[in-house]
Amino acid sequence: MERMLESGAVTVHWFFPNAERESRYLKIPVDITGGLAGRRVFFIPSGTQHLFDNIRNLEDFRSRNLVGGFGAGWYDIEVWRQNTLEFRVIPGDPLDIFRMLESGNRGIDYFSRSVLEIIAEIPRYPGLEIEQHLLFSYPRDFMFFVSANEPLVHEVLSFALSSAQEDGILEEIRSVYLPPVYQILNLDDRVNIQLDLPPEG
């Protein structure tokens, strides 16, 4: 998709921003999901909620020596490393992480997912539970990028999306088209642990 955007075959697409993309395409600096993509909750094996209870902050979490599972090359690996959190990289099919977690005793204690992902995945994994106590957050969201060949499109869309954000229209659209994650996952009642992002480059 990035090659198509660079060549102009595609005019607009959404990505997580990084320095390389911002140097090649024209970014529209408006969060698409309102920050939900950077809010993480965990899949855990059934019956292990007690391992996560009574955690109040990042130091508490580190002291439990809980190990997260991630696919190779995932951005969360760098976030976890930046915050001195234990993790294990599982090469191959990302579905293997779900299977390993379901089977237990496979070297991982949880699987971090965005609040949007986990809502869709709940019905597929009856052998897993959603951890009920914690919310990990970091300031990263999808944004639209426009082909560098289309500066006028970038100008028009930037104005339209910025105006929609200021007027509250984007929030109304999110409430219609995104799942009600705050209610389903009780996000306001969770301990919100803020994670630092790794430096760019």
PDB file of C-alpha atoms in Angstrom:
ATOM      1  CA  MET A   1       0.000   0.000   0.000  1.00  0.00           C
ATOM      2  CA  GLU A   2       2.858   2.414   0.742  1.00  0.00           C
ATOM      3  CA  ARG A   3       4.329   1.847  -2.713  1.00  0.00           C
ATOM      4  CA  MET A   4       0.949   2.625  -4.265  1.00  0.00           C
ATOM      5  CA  LEU A   5       0.696   5.809  -2.213  1.00  0.00           C
ATOM      6  CA  GLU A   6       4.214   6.829  -3.204  1.00  0.00           C
ATOM      7  CA  SER A   7       3.561   6.224  -6.891  1.00  0.00           C
ATOM      8  CA  GLY A   8       0.225   8.046  -6.782  1.00  0.00           C
ATOM      9  CA  ALA A   9      -1.823   4.941  -7.609  1.00  0.00           C
ATOM     10  CA  VAL A  10      -3.542   5.537  -4.261  1.00  0.00           C
ATOM     11  CA  THR A  11      -4.210   9.093  -3.135  1.00  0.00           C
ATOM     12  CA  VAL A  12      -4.959   8.646   0.574  1.00  0.00           C
ATOM     13  CA  HIS A  13      -4.370   5.914   3.131  1.00  0.00           C
ATOM     14  CA  TRP A  14      -4.084   5.619   6.899  1.00  0.00           C
ATOM     15  CA  PHE A  15      -1.002   4.545   8.837  1.00  0.00           C
ATOM     16  CA  PHE A  16       0.617   4.999  12.186  1.00  0.00           C
ATOM     17  CA  PRO A  17       2.893   8.029  11.728  1.00  0.00           C
ATOM     18  CA  ASN A  18       6.657   7.770  11.840  1.00  0.00           C
ATOM     19  CA  ALA A  19       9.539   9.898  10.604  1.00  0.00           C
ATOM     20  CA  GLU A  20      10.011   7.922   7.391  1.00  0.00           C
ATOM     21  CA  ARG A  21       6.361   8.182   6.352  1.00  0.00           C
ATOM     22  CA  GLU A  22       6.265  11.869   7.193  1.00  0.00           C
ATOM     23  CA  SER A  23       9.255  12.444   4.925  1.00  0.00           C
ATOM     24  CA  ARG A  24       7.649  10.608   1.983  1.00  0.00           C
ATOM     25  CA  TYR A  25       3.953  11.506   2.220  1.00  0.00           C
ATOM     26  CA  LEU A  26       1.791  14.412   3.353  1.00  0.00           C
ATOM     27  CA  LYS A  27       0.409  13.779   6.832  1.00  0.00           C
ATOM     28  CA  ILE A  28      -2.949  15.045   8.034  1.00  0.00           C
ATOM     29  CA  PRO A  29      -2.326  15.558  11.792  1.00  0.00           C
ATOM     30  CA  VAL A  30      -5.744  14.464  13.062  1.00  0.00           C
ATOM     31  CA  ASP A  31      -6.187  11.271  15.098  1.00  0.00           C
ATOM     32  CA  ILE A  32      -8.576   8.923  13.336  1.00  0.00           C
ATOM     33  CA  THR A  33      -9.702   6.852  16.344  1.00  0.00           C
ATOM     34  CA  GLY A  34      -9.477   9.598  18.948  1.00  0.00           C
ATOM     35  CA  GLY A  35      -6.562   7.840  20.645  1.00  0.00           C
ATOM     36  CA  LEU A  36      -8.241   4.432  20.980  1.00  0.00           C
ATOM     37  CA  ALA A  37      -5.577   2.719  18.859  1.00  0.00           C
ATOM     38  CA  GLY A  38      -3.035   3.548  21.555  1.00  0.00           C
ATOM     39  CA  ARG A  39      -5.116   2.175  24.427  1.00  0.00           C
ATOM     40  CA  ARG A  40      -4.278  -1.418  25.216  1.00  0.00           C
ATOM     41  CA  VAL A  41      -5.955  -4.159  27.234  1.00  0.00           C
ATOM     42  CA  PHE A  42      -4.865  -7.759  27.564  1.00  0.00           C
ATOM     43  CA  PHE A  43      -6.041 -11.188  26.622  1.00  0.00           C
ATOM     44  CA  ILE A  44      -5.079 -13.558  29.442  1.00  0.00           C
ATOM     45  CA  PRO A  45      -5.549 -17.306  30.029  1.00  0.00           C
ATOM     46  CA  SER A  46      -8.758 -18.174  31.821  1.00  0.00           C
ATOM     47  CA  GLY A  47      -8.363 -18.184  35.582  1.00  0.00           C
ATOM     48  CA  THR A  48      -5.317 -15.893  35.770  1.00  0.00           C
ATOM     49  CA  GLN A  49      -6.949 -12.550  36.604  1.00  0.00           C
ATOM     50  CA  HIS A  50      -5.431 -12.726  40.116  1.00  0.00           C
ATOM     51  CA  LEU A  51      -1.970 -12.191  38.603  1.00  0.00           C
ATOM     52  CA  PHE A  52      -3.019  -8.706  37.509  1.00  0.00           C
ATOM     53  CA  ASP A  53      -5.103  -7.624  40.503  1.00  0.00           C
ATOM     54  CA  ASN A  54      -3.899  -4.889  42.866  1.00  0.00           C
ATOM     55  CA  ILE A  55      -1.431  -3.459  40.350  1.00  0.00           C
ATOM     56  CA  ARG A  56      -1.433   0.333  40.825  1.00  0.00           C
ATOM     57  CA  ASN A  57       1.357   1.576  38.562  1.00  0.00           C
ATOM     58  CA  LEU A  58       4.107   0.580  36.166  1.00  0.00           C
ATOM     59  CA  GLU A  59       6.514  -0.398  38.932  1.00  0.00           C
ATOM     60  CA  ASP A  60       3.935  -2.783  40.382  1.00  0.00           C
ATOM     61  CA  PHE A  61       3.484  -4.338  36.957  1.00  0.00           C
ATOM     62  CA  ARG A  62       7.221  -4.770  36.435  1.00  0.00           C
ATOM     63  CA  SER A  63       7.549  -6.439  39.840  1.00  0.00           C
ATOM     64  CA  ARG A  64       5.133  -9.210  38.780  1.00  0.00           C
ATOM     65  CA  ASN A  65       7.535 -10.327  35.996  1.00  0.00           C
ATOM     66  CA  LEU A  66       4.616 -10.849  33.630  1.00  0.00           C
ATOM     67  CA  VAL A  67       5.616 -11.609  30.044  1.00  0.00           C
ATOM     68  CA  GLY A  68       3.761 -10.255  27.029  1.00  0.00           C
ATOM     69  CA  GLY A  69       3.678 -11.950  23.645  1.00  0.00           C
ATOM     70  CA  PHE A  70       4.184 -10.061  20.360  1.00  0.00           C
ATOM     71  CA  GLY A  71       4.630 -10.866  16.709  1.00  0.00           C
ATOM     72  CA  ALA A  72       7.960 -10.188  15.008  1.00  0.00           C
ATOM     73  CA  GLY A  73       8.466  -6.568  13.972  1.00  0.00           C
ATOM     74  CA  TRP A  74       5.512  -5.165  15.912  1.00  0.00           C
ATOM     75  CA  TYR A  75       5.750  -1.588  17.139  1.00  0.00           C
ATOM     76  CA  ASP A  76       4.684  -2.600  20.653  1.00  0.00           C
ATOM     77  CA  ILE A  77       7.998  -4.438  21.041  1.00  0.00           C
ATOM     78  CA  GLU A  78       9.791  -1.085  21.022  1.00  0.00           C
ATOM     79  CA  VAL A  79       7.257   0.424  23.418  1.00  0.00           C
ATOM     80  CA  TRP A  80       7.649  -2.456  25.872  1.00  0.00           C
ATOM     81  CA  ARG A  81      11.444  -2.262  25.599  1.00  0.00           C
ATOM     82  CA  GLN A  82      11.364   1.493  26.198  1.00  0.00           C
ATOM     83  CA  ASN A  83       9.352   0.924  29.388  1.00  0.00           C
ATOM     84  CA  THR A  84      11.491  -1.991  30.619  1.00  0.00           C
ATOM     85  CA  LEU A  85       8.677  -4.514  30.369  1.00  0.00           C
ATOM     86  CA  GLU A  86       9.227  -8.209  29.771  1.00  0.00           C
ATOM     87  CA  PHE A  87       8.091  -9.675  26.461  1.00  0.00           C
ATOM     88  CA  ARG A  88       8.644 -12.566  24.119  1.00  0.00           C
ATOM     89  CA  VAL A  89       8.614 -12.324  20.330  1.00  0.00           C
ATOM     90  CA  ILE A  90       6.680 -15.143  18.665  1.00  0.00           C
ATOM     91  CA  PRO A  91       7.821 -15.589  15.028  1.00  0.00           C
ATOM     92  CA  GLY A  92       5.490 -16.829  12.335  1.00  0.00           C
ATOM     93  CA  ASP A  93       1.706 -16.702  12.356  1.00  0.00           C
ATOM     94  CA  PRO A  94       0.354 -14.146  14.883  1.00  0.00           C
ATOM     95  CA  LEU A  95      -2.503 -16.569  15.576  1.00  0.00           C
ATOM     96  CA  ASP A  96       0.086 -18.737  17.320  1.00  0.00           C
ATOM     97  CA  ILE A  97       0.147 -16.167  20.131  1.00  0.00           C
ATOM     98  CA  PHE A  98      -3.534 -16.777  20.825  1.00  0.00           C
ATOM     99  CA  ARG A  99      -2.991 -20.538  20.770  1.00  0.00           C
ATOM    100  CA  MET A 100       0.002 -20.365  23.092  1.00  0.00           C
ATOM    101  CA  LEU A 101      -1.870 -18.194  25.541  1.00  0.00           C
ATOM    102  CA  GLU A 102      -4.892 -20.505  25.500  1.00  0.00           C
ATOM    103  CA  SER A 103      -2.763 -23.571  26.155  1.00  0.00           C
ATOM    104  CA  GLY A 104      -0.951 -21.950  29.133  1.00  0.00           C
ATOM    105  CA  ASN A 105       2.572 -22.617  30.399  1.00  0.00           C
ATOM    106  CA  ARG A 106       4.071 -21.500  27.087  1.00  0.00           C
ATOM    107  CA  GLY A 107       6.172 -18.596  28.334  1.00  0.00           C
ATOM    108  CA  ILE A 108       3.693 -15.728  27.937  1.00  0.00           C
ATOM    109  CA  ASP A 109       1.178 -14.355  30.425  1.00  0.00           C
ATOM    110  CA  TYR A 110      -0.792 -11.898  28.299  1.00  0.00           C
ATOM    111  CA  PHE A 111      -1.358 -10.564  24.806  1.00  0.00           C
ATOM    112  CA  SER A 112      -1.710  -6.786  24.508  1.00  0.00           C
ATOM    113  CA  ARG A 113      -4.370  -5.651  22.024  1.00  0.00           C
ATOM    114  CA  SER A 114      -5.850  -2.279  21.187  1.00  0.00           C
ATOM    115  CA  VAL A 115      -9.295  -1.763  22.664  1.00  0.00           C
ATOM    116  CA  LEU A 116     -10.684  -1.753  19.117  1.00  0.00           C
ATOM    117  CA  GLU A 117      -9.026  -5.049  18.157  1.00  0.00           C
ATOM    118  CA  ILE A 118      -9.980  -6.954  21.268  1.00  0.00           C
ATOM    119  CA  ILE A 119     -13.690  -6.155  20.916  1.00  0.00           C
ATOM    120  CA  ALA A 120     -13.761  -7.921  17.554  1.00  0.00           C
ATOM    121  CA  GLU A 121     -11.606 -10.809  18.748  1.00  0.00           C
ATOM    122  CA  ILE A 122     -13.493 -11.739  21.935  1.00  0.00           C
ATOM    123  CA  PRO A 123     -15.916 -14.241  20.291  1.00  0.00           C
ATOM    124  CA  ARG A 124     -13.104 -16.095  18.508  1.00  0.00           C
ATOM    125  CA  TYR A 125     -11.175 -17.148  21.603  1.00  0.00           C
ATOM    126  CA  PRO A 126     -13.469 -18.644  24.261  1.00  0.00           C
ATOM    127  CA  GLY A 127     -10.446 -20.080  26.060  1.00  0.00           C
ATOM    128  CA  LEU A 128      -9.174 -16.592  26.864  1.00  0.00           C
ATOM    129  CA  GLU A 129     -10.434 -13.824  29.116  1.00  0.00           C
ATOM    130  CA  ILE A 130     -10.052 -10.074  28.924  1.00  0.00           C
ATOM    131  CA  GLU A 131      -8.005  -8.761  31.830  1.00  0.00           C
ATOM    132  CA  GLN A 132     -10.351  -6.574  33.904  1.00  0.00           C
ATOM    133  CA  HIS A 133      -8.125  -4.206  35.888  1.00  0.00           C
ATOM    134  CA  LEU A 134      -5.557  -2.445  33.694  1.00  0.00           C
ATOM    135  CA  LEU A 135      -5.416  -0.080  30.737  1.00  0.00           C
ATOM    136  CA  PHE A 136      -2.056   0.626  29.136  1.00  0.00           C
ATOM    137  CA  SER A 137      -1.957   3.843  27.097  1.00  0.00           C
ATOM    138  CA  TYR A 138       0.487   5.544  24.806  1.00  0.00           C
ATOM    139  CA  PRO A 139      -0.029   8.577  22.538  1.00  0.00           C
ATOM    140  CA  ARG A 140      -0.189   6.998  19.100  1.00  0.00           C
ATOM    141  CA  ASP A 141      -3.016   6.841  16.594  1.00  0.00           C
ATOM    142  CA  PHE A 142      -3.725   6.257  12.939  1.00  0.00           C
ATOM    143  CA  MET A 143      -3.576   9.311  10.704  1.00  0.00           C
ATOM    144  CA  PHE A 144      -4.305   9.847   7.038  1.00  0.00           C
ATOM    145  CA  PHE A 145      -1.394  10.313   4.657  1.00  0.00           C
ATOM    146  CA  VAL A 146      -1.783  11.802   1.194  1.00  0.00           C
ATOM    147  CA  SER A 147       0.429  11.088  -1.816  1.00  0.00           C
ATOM    148  CA  ALA A 148       3.127  13.730  -2.215  1.00  0.00           C
ATOM    149  CA  ASN A 149       1.815  14.130  -5.780  1.00  0.00           C
ATOM    150  CA  GLU A 150      -1.490  15.524  -4.457  1.00  0.00           C
ATOM    151  CA  PRO A 151      -0.784  18.666  -2.364  1.00  0.00           C
ATOM    152  CA  LEU A 152      -4.200  20.162  -3.176  1.00  0.00           C
ATOM    153  CA  VAL A 153      -5.984  17.038  -1.901  1.00  0.00           C
ATOM    154  CA  HIS A 154      -3.871  17.273   1.252  1.00  0.00           C
ATOM    155  CA  GLU A 155      -4.801  20.917   1.752  1.00  0.00           C
ATOM    156  CA  VAL A 156      -8.539  20.275   1.311  1.00  0.00           C
ATOM    157  CA  LEU A 157      -8.635  17.175   3.522  1.00  0.00           C
ATOM    158  CA  SER A 158      -6.501  18.808   6.226  1.00  0.00           C
ATOM    159  CA  PHE A 159      -8.895  21.728   6.436  1.00  0.00           C
ATOM    160  CA  ALA A 160     -11.986  19.496   6.404  1.00  0.00           C
ATOM    161  CA  LEU A 161     -10.738  17.078   9.075  1.00  0.00           C
ATOM    162  CA  SER A 162      -9.349  19.818  11.318  1.00  0.00           C
ATOM    163  CA  SER A 163     -12.665  21.644  11.142  1.00  0.00           C
ATOM    164  CA  ALA A 164     -14.594  18.448  11.852  1.00  0.00           C
ATOM    165  CA  GLN A 165     -12.369  17.827  14.865  1.00  0.00           C
ATOM    166  CA  GLU A 166     -12.906  21.332  16.246  1.00  0.00           C
ATOM    167  CA  ASP A 167     -16.669  21.206  15.687  1.00  0.00           C
ATOM    168  CA  GLY A 168     -17.103  17.813  17.347  1.00  0.00           C
ATOM    169  CA  ILE A 169     -18.230  16.148  14.139  1.00  0.00           C
ATOM    170  CA  LEU A 170     -15.397  13.607  14.201  1.00  0.00           C
ATOM    171  CA  GLU A 171     -16.362  12.518  17.687  1.00  0.00           C
ATOM    172  CA  GLU A 172     -19.947  12.027  16.526  1.00  0.00           C
ATOM    173  CA  ILE A 173     -18.730   9.905  13.608  1.00  0.00           C
ATOM    174  CA  ARG A 174     -16.569   7.797  15.943  1.00  0.00           C
ATOM    175  CA  SER A 175     -19.528   7.224  18.249  1.00  0.00           C
ATOM    176  CA  VAL A 176     -21.533   5.832  15.316  1.00  0.00           C
ATOM    177  CA  TYR A 177     -18.889   3.732  13.558  1.00  0.00           C
ATOM    178  CA  LEU A 178     -16.556   2.606  16.345  1.00  0.00           C
ATOM    179  CA  PRO A 179     -17.681   0.112  19.013  1.00  0.00           C
ATOM    180  CA  PRO A 180     -18.592   1.497  22.468  1.00  0.00           C
ATOM    181  CA  VAL A 181     -15.341   0.321  24.023  1.00  0.00           C
ATOM    182  CA  TYR A 182     -15.592   2.508  27.120  1.00  0.00           C
ATOM    183  CA  GLN A 183     -18.795   0.765  28.132  1.00  0.00           C
ATOM    184  CA  ILE A 184     -17.901  -2.769  27.021  1.00  0.00           C
ATOM    185  CA  LEU A 185     -14.424  -2.742  28.574  1.00  0.00           C
ATOM    186  CA  ASN A 186     -15.174  -0.404  31.515  1.00  0.00           C
ATOM    187  CA  LEU A 187     -12.203   1.752  30.554  1.00  0.00           C
ATOM    188  CA  ASP A 188     -13.026   4.553  33.001  1.00  0.00           C
ATOM    189  CA  ASP A 189     -12.821   2.114  35.926  1.00  0.00           C
ATOM    190  CA  ARG A 190      -9.432   0.670  35.024  1.00  0.00           C
ATOM    191  CA  VAL A 191      -6.003   1.671  36.323  1.00  0.00           C
ATOM    192  CA  ASN A 192      -4.598   3.697  33.442  1.00  0.00           C
ATOM    193  CA  ILE A 193      -0.847   3.170  33.097  1.00  0.00           C
ATOM    194  CA  GLN A 194       0.874   5.583  30.720  1.00  0.00           C
ATOM    195  CA  LEU A 195       3.724   4.214  28.629  1.00  0.00           C
ATOM    196  CA  ASP A 196       6.573   6.218  27.103  1.00  0.00           C
ATOM    197  CA  LEU A 197       7.155   6.015  23.379  1.00  0.00           C
ATOM    198  CA  PRO A 198      10.583   5.091  22.023  1.00  0.00           C
ATOM    199  CA  PRO A 199      12.535   7.901  20.373  1.00  0.00           C
ATOM    200  CA  GLU A 200      12.139   8.187  16.615  1.00  0.00           C
ATOM    201  CA  GLY A 201      14.919   6.711  14.557  1.00  0.00           C
TER     202      GLY A 201
END
